[in-house]
Amino acid sequence: MQQGIYTKLKDRNCDIKDRLKLAKFAWFSDKVILPNKEQVLIDFLSGLLLNKKRSNVSENETCLVWRCLYEVLQSKKCHSPGKSKQTLIIKPSICQVLCNSILLECKKNSGCTADIVGCALAIIRSPTLSYVFTSKYDFLVRLLSNVLQLVVQTIKDDRVIPPDYIQLLQRCTSAYSVSQRAHPQQEKVFQSVVDCLLSPILLLENATEKYPELKDCAEILTNVLDQALFHKEHHPFYENFLSSVVGKDETKHKVSKTIESFFHSLSNLLSKQKGKDCNTDTDKMASRYLIVFFENFLSYKCHGDKPLTGFRLFVHICGLLGVKDDTPGLCKPPLSEQDVVAVVSSLLRSLLKHDIYSQPQDAAEDNVQLKFYSHVLVVVLQHRQSSSFFSCLESLLELNHVILEAKMTEVIQIAWLEESAEELTGKRLTFLENFVTKLFNTYSKLRQIPKLFNLLLTSLNGKVPHSLSPLLSERISIGLGEIVEGLPQTVAVEVWRLLLKAIEEYLPKLEHEGEKFLFVAEIFAVFLSNVKIADYTITHLTRSKVKEVMADTQLNVLAPLAEIVTSEKAVCSEPIVFSTLLLSYSWGELCLLLEEFVPESKRSGCHQQNVYKDLETVFTISSNTWKELHTIATSTNQKRDLYLWKLLTTLVLKAVLVYKGIEQSSEYVSEILLRLFSDVDKSFGEDECVSYGMLWEISAQNYNMASLDLGLSMVPLCGTLLAHKTTQQITDLVVHIMVHGKTKSRCDVHSQLLDKCQSPQVQESWSWLSCMMTSALQALPHVIRENQNTPRKKRRPNPISLEAVMNGLCDSVFTTADKSEQMKKLQHISNLVNEGMLSGEGKCLQEVETSSLVNCIQIIAVIQQSDHSPEEKLRGFLGGLALLSQGISSEGKTKEEMLDKIITLLIQIVEKVGQVPVFHLLDINSYICWLNSIIHGKKKTFSRGLCRKFELFLEMSCRVMVTDFQILPKLLNIITKELQDSQEVPCFLAPILKEISQLSNRSYLKGDVISLCQTAVSQVYLNLQPLYATDRKSAETLTVSHVHVMSAIVGILPKDQILQGNINCVYQFCLKVLDNPEEDVLVTSASLGFLESLCLCIDTKKDLLSSEQKIILWRTLKKLFYDFFINGNRQKKTVENSHLGREAVEKPLYFTDDHIVSPLQDREKEQSWHWMKKKMIFDGCLSGDGRKLVFKQIQSTIGALVFSLGTDQFQIVIETLLSDCSLRELVGDDFCRVLASLHLWNQVIQNELTEEKGSVVVRAVDEMMIIFQSAIIQLKDIKEEGIFHHLIVPLLTCQSDMLNFGPALMSSQCATMALQSCGYIPSCILSHYPAFLAVCGVLTSLIVHHTVTIFKVIPTFISCANRLMKSLITFGNQDTLIDKDSINDAKQCAHLLNKLYALMASHKPEFSKVAVYMVANYVTEIQKVTLHPVVKRALIPAVYAVLDICDTHAVSQLHVVLNQGVKEVFKMLYADYMKYHHYTGKV
């Protein structure tokens, strides 16, 4: 039967399908036994594919053969040796057919491509068959080429790439990468890569964005391409080729054919890109690769130490692009003109990056590079529409300004002056600004600014169209101004005369060249605004020259211009009118500035009380001329002309303010100032722009904002000369603009004006702020309208309505009258608030424009930030209070937003009220009852955040009332009476008692006040006793207010007045709350606050908790601390392949590093969580971040509890901590509990302890150190960074903290164990900043606090120090240290090591014997790497400190025993030490 199967397979007359079925049956069946069966069947299938004609195999049958071969190759038996231990042999011929068929069948679209790919994939990933592909380089490169072409063709057809294609490509890529590196003939590799792989690799790279699964393969193939093209063996071939082709070298070098064919291939690829359908990024792969090739050529140093070779490659690539030095333009470019300029731009940037161009070297070579760069400039100037045009100019300018200088006039014309403002938008404008700014900066560094100005003016007189106005943008103006400001005095005068001459030349031809004249005027204005000649450092000679040129400017420019513009026959265009005003203002501003340096008697003071006559005083141009100029400027209907006229009037205003001798100028100043605001449109449009740039960029869209900005900038200058009436008019206008309107532009205007009001200059003016407050309060009634649904009878004017209160607060008495009149008015308004607002009478519902109301409130809040008089604070408080009382009764969806803004404002006012008698005017009974009713009545209707803000406002109000001893007795009577009338606890009771509790702890408090408080609180407690009964039912009815009240009472009353049963009732309630602390943050916070108060009673010799209760509380708090610590770990990193199987824990986001301290150590820190709570409520984040508050309170409560514990109880606490830090916790699922226990232990020992408690800690330290030592030994072999950062580092830090207590806490044996712990840290972990810091901290603590112990173990100590030095040198490697944070970390490590070495050097007798080994360690390690300069500067002092304690014998020993390379490093180190550091006794 076996012989029959073999005969049947060989029978060509039998149908091929039957033969294939028989072959598959024989392969997979164990019953068919043939000698060497698998090999026979493989050879049979291979023979069918190799001899298709001879075997009569048709095309359709070929697909069946491939399918059968695929199924056979996919079976396990094909890849594992059989019983005879023989592996299958695949003939190279069949693999060659397979390789060719991959691409051939794809082109035929026969359908068997997937089977062929599957066969290839099965062979190449087989450990026994892959040698067929990988053993021969030629075969492997052909396979990779075909697979690449297959993938690229699939991409071109826009089809999904099958996974088998990608896997085959990955396998081929990896195999080829290994084969290429090992190939002995790199020239052959070069040729193969260029012929077979270059084009498909480039196509694949361009497809990675659309097919990200190809990214990894593309990166490997890019590296393959680089390794083949830039191998060091090819560097001489590149040089020879480029010298022959570009250098025109007479010496005939042998030109490599492979290099020549490579550039020929690039040229062909570029030619293919020329097609009209080259619109996609993939089609532009050739031009892109030219850029990459050139950059990599320079990066791999293929040019060696000959920059000329790099330049020649640049020339050759430019030649491929059509940029040839023998033709003025592009010669048959293979790309579009846009692409050519883009490629040249990138090539130039690479030249700059690698410093290929050297001017001295190029001069020695007959300026070859300079000439070609100049030719490149000629070509680039012909294509200014290219997006890379300005980039090319910048690069050429940075190479050498001489390149551009030869054609500078043409460059300036084409790149700047001929560019229209309409075309210069977006990126193109940015590119232009970058180029012009760099141009000015370059000539500034060269000290050739006059030359550049001359070139600019010459360019402007060239072929620039008369109708075209060149653009001088804000950024260019600012850059030019900075350069002008830094000009030397003589150069500034030279440039001034140059510009003056240019303007004089334009005067006769203004009619035709008005636009050009405007451009020169703009430049001249920038110059005059920034030139630094008004300074006391200016010499007398320069000042005399400035006087001359100032006079010439007025005589030869300003006066003639004014005559030309105002002459009857002249019909001047708007640019000429604007230029006249612009030059006049710039000159006048400088003129006034210069007058500061002359005596007052010689100043041209303005005192005519007429703008035109006063301008005549400044400019010596007649007042009639100025009047006509004003008329013409108004008639042009251009906003920029009107704005410039306003600027001219500010010159008059400044002159008036400077001239001190004028009297009665207040009205004149007010008149001028009001003119600046006179034409500002209150109704800002939707298209209003808040930024206006330069003066010539003023338009209708930004005129209003520019006028407001100008006017507000002049207000602080006027000072006391400004009348209150004028100030009020201005503030009314500003507030109206800020308040009204809902458009986006109006919001921007409001924001910018609000910033102006916050400026220090404005905040210093009390009059301005007072008027601003009045305007804001006046605007409030206009944004609050009477509800039309209210019955008509109720809409009558109400004497105690909100409008009446606001009208009273806006009375003129607050800006004109004295303090007494203002207080009388405030008292009257307070009566209205007491009677109408707080009593509940006279209310009427209102509809509110919420956005406008919010704007008003923001204005008042900004005003309240400054230091006001008491009257102003009272105005703001009464206005906000009246608004709040009315807002409570309003309706609408925006009600809560409005109330939130109002209550926020009131909180800010009350917080900064200081000694202002706010509650002397108000009826405090009505006030606190009103707030109490709001908090009680609105809990269900208001959001939780708003209710909390009301409670915060009540709390802060109570603080102000309690600290006012005149109000305190009345306040105590109110709460006593309130409790007698009602058994419920009012909302205001808890904050009042809390403030009294804090007040009673102050040392300056008088005895009668303390007695008064205790008497009132005793009465309150008697009334509340039934609420704190000991039965379970009473405990269940307790609320937050009950807990807060009892916390305050505990801190006020003596122990004998408080029933222990009441304490136990609240205590049990708090423990129950802590069982589930996340239900309500406020309840949990109140419970922790009460428990903390109980623990702190020991400070006042009142211990209200029994020993058993304290232990229970300790266990509860410890469990709570652990839960919060563990659950707060929001980001966990799984540590894989770890025998502990745990997760590395990061510090919780709410975790705080504050030490748990007792109240005796720091009273203010004990109360820090109170401030944190208020801040969270104010910011509205208590609900989201409440865990932060609770966790901080847990720590604070634990601190208070530890302080109150007795010695026996403290012993129990220490034992539980030791148990929680034990090894059995370490081998659990995670080590979070160990971290939490470690933190608690560290905080407990930081507390101020009694002598008995200290003894307990000392006894526990030995056991704790054994635990630490065991933990570090167990974890030393784990090198995951997360483990060490989150467990080992805290262990070391804790040891360092314990060592700092000295021998009193840790014995010599324990200190030695800490030193051993440092030795267990792996060197790879020490190279990280946290581990280095921890180990260095332990060593520093040892040498400082356990010096005697260290003297006994110096070798071990030095070993640890040397490991630190080695790790720091590894960490500070210049090649790996890149980002700033890492550099700073390494620098800090060096400083720490320097401190440690300095401490060792201070003990010279003990450490001098081993110092030689420390120096040897340094020089040995430093030879291996290059230290970052910053790290080296910080580390060298440490080495010098060790050298200080080395004697001459040690130095001689180092010169002898060190290796040769290391010895040279030491010689340089020692020479620098002797030269710069070693003390010689000479001064």
PDB file of C-alpha atoms in Angstrom, residues 785-795 844-847 891:
ATOM      1  CA  ARG A 785     -36.459  95.206  38.049  1.00  0.00           C
ATOM      2  CA  GLU A 786     -39.771  95.050  39.854  1.00  0.00           C
ATOM      3  CA  ASN A 787     -41.674  91.868  39.097  1.00  0.00           C
ATOM      4  CA  GLN A 788     -44.586  92.656  36.808  1.00  0.00           C
ATOM      5  CA  ASN A 789     -46.655  89.876  38.386  1.00  0.00           C
ATOM      6  CA  THR A 790     -46.649  91.687  41.707  1.00  0.00           C
ATOM      7  CA  PRO A 791     -50.020  93.390  42.397  1.00  0.00           C
ATOM      8  CA  ARG A 792     -50.011  97.052  41.507  1.00  0.00           C
ATOM      9  CA  LYS A 793     -50.693  98.113  45.094  1.00  0.00           C
ATOM     10  CA  LYS A 794     -47.487  96.449  46.214  1.00  0.00           C
ATOM     11  CA  ARG A 795     -45.491  98.223  43.537  1.00  0.00           C
ATOM     12  CA  CYS A 844     -41.102  92.799  47.174  1.00  0.00           C
ATOM     13  CA  LEU A 845     -40.098  90.184  44.654  1.00  0.00           C
ATOM     14  CA  GLN A 846     -37.622  91.292  42.010  1.00  0.00           C
ATOM     15  CA  GLU A 847     -36.488  90.075  38.610  1.00  0.00           C
ATOM     16  CA  GLU A 891     -37.274  83.823  41.714  1.00  0.00           C
TER      17      GLU A 891
END
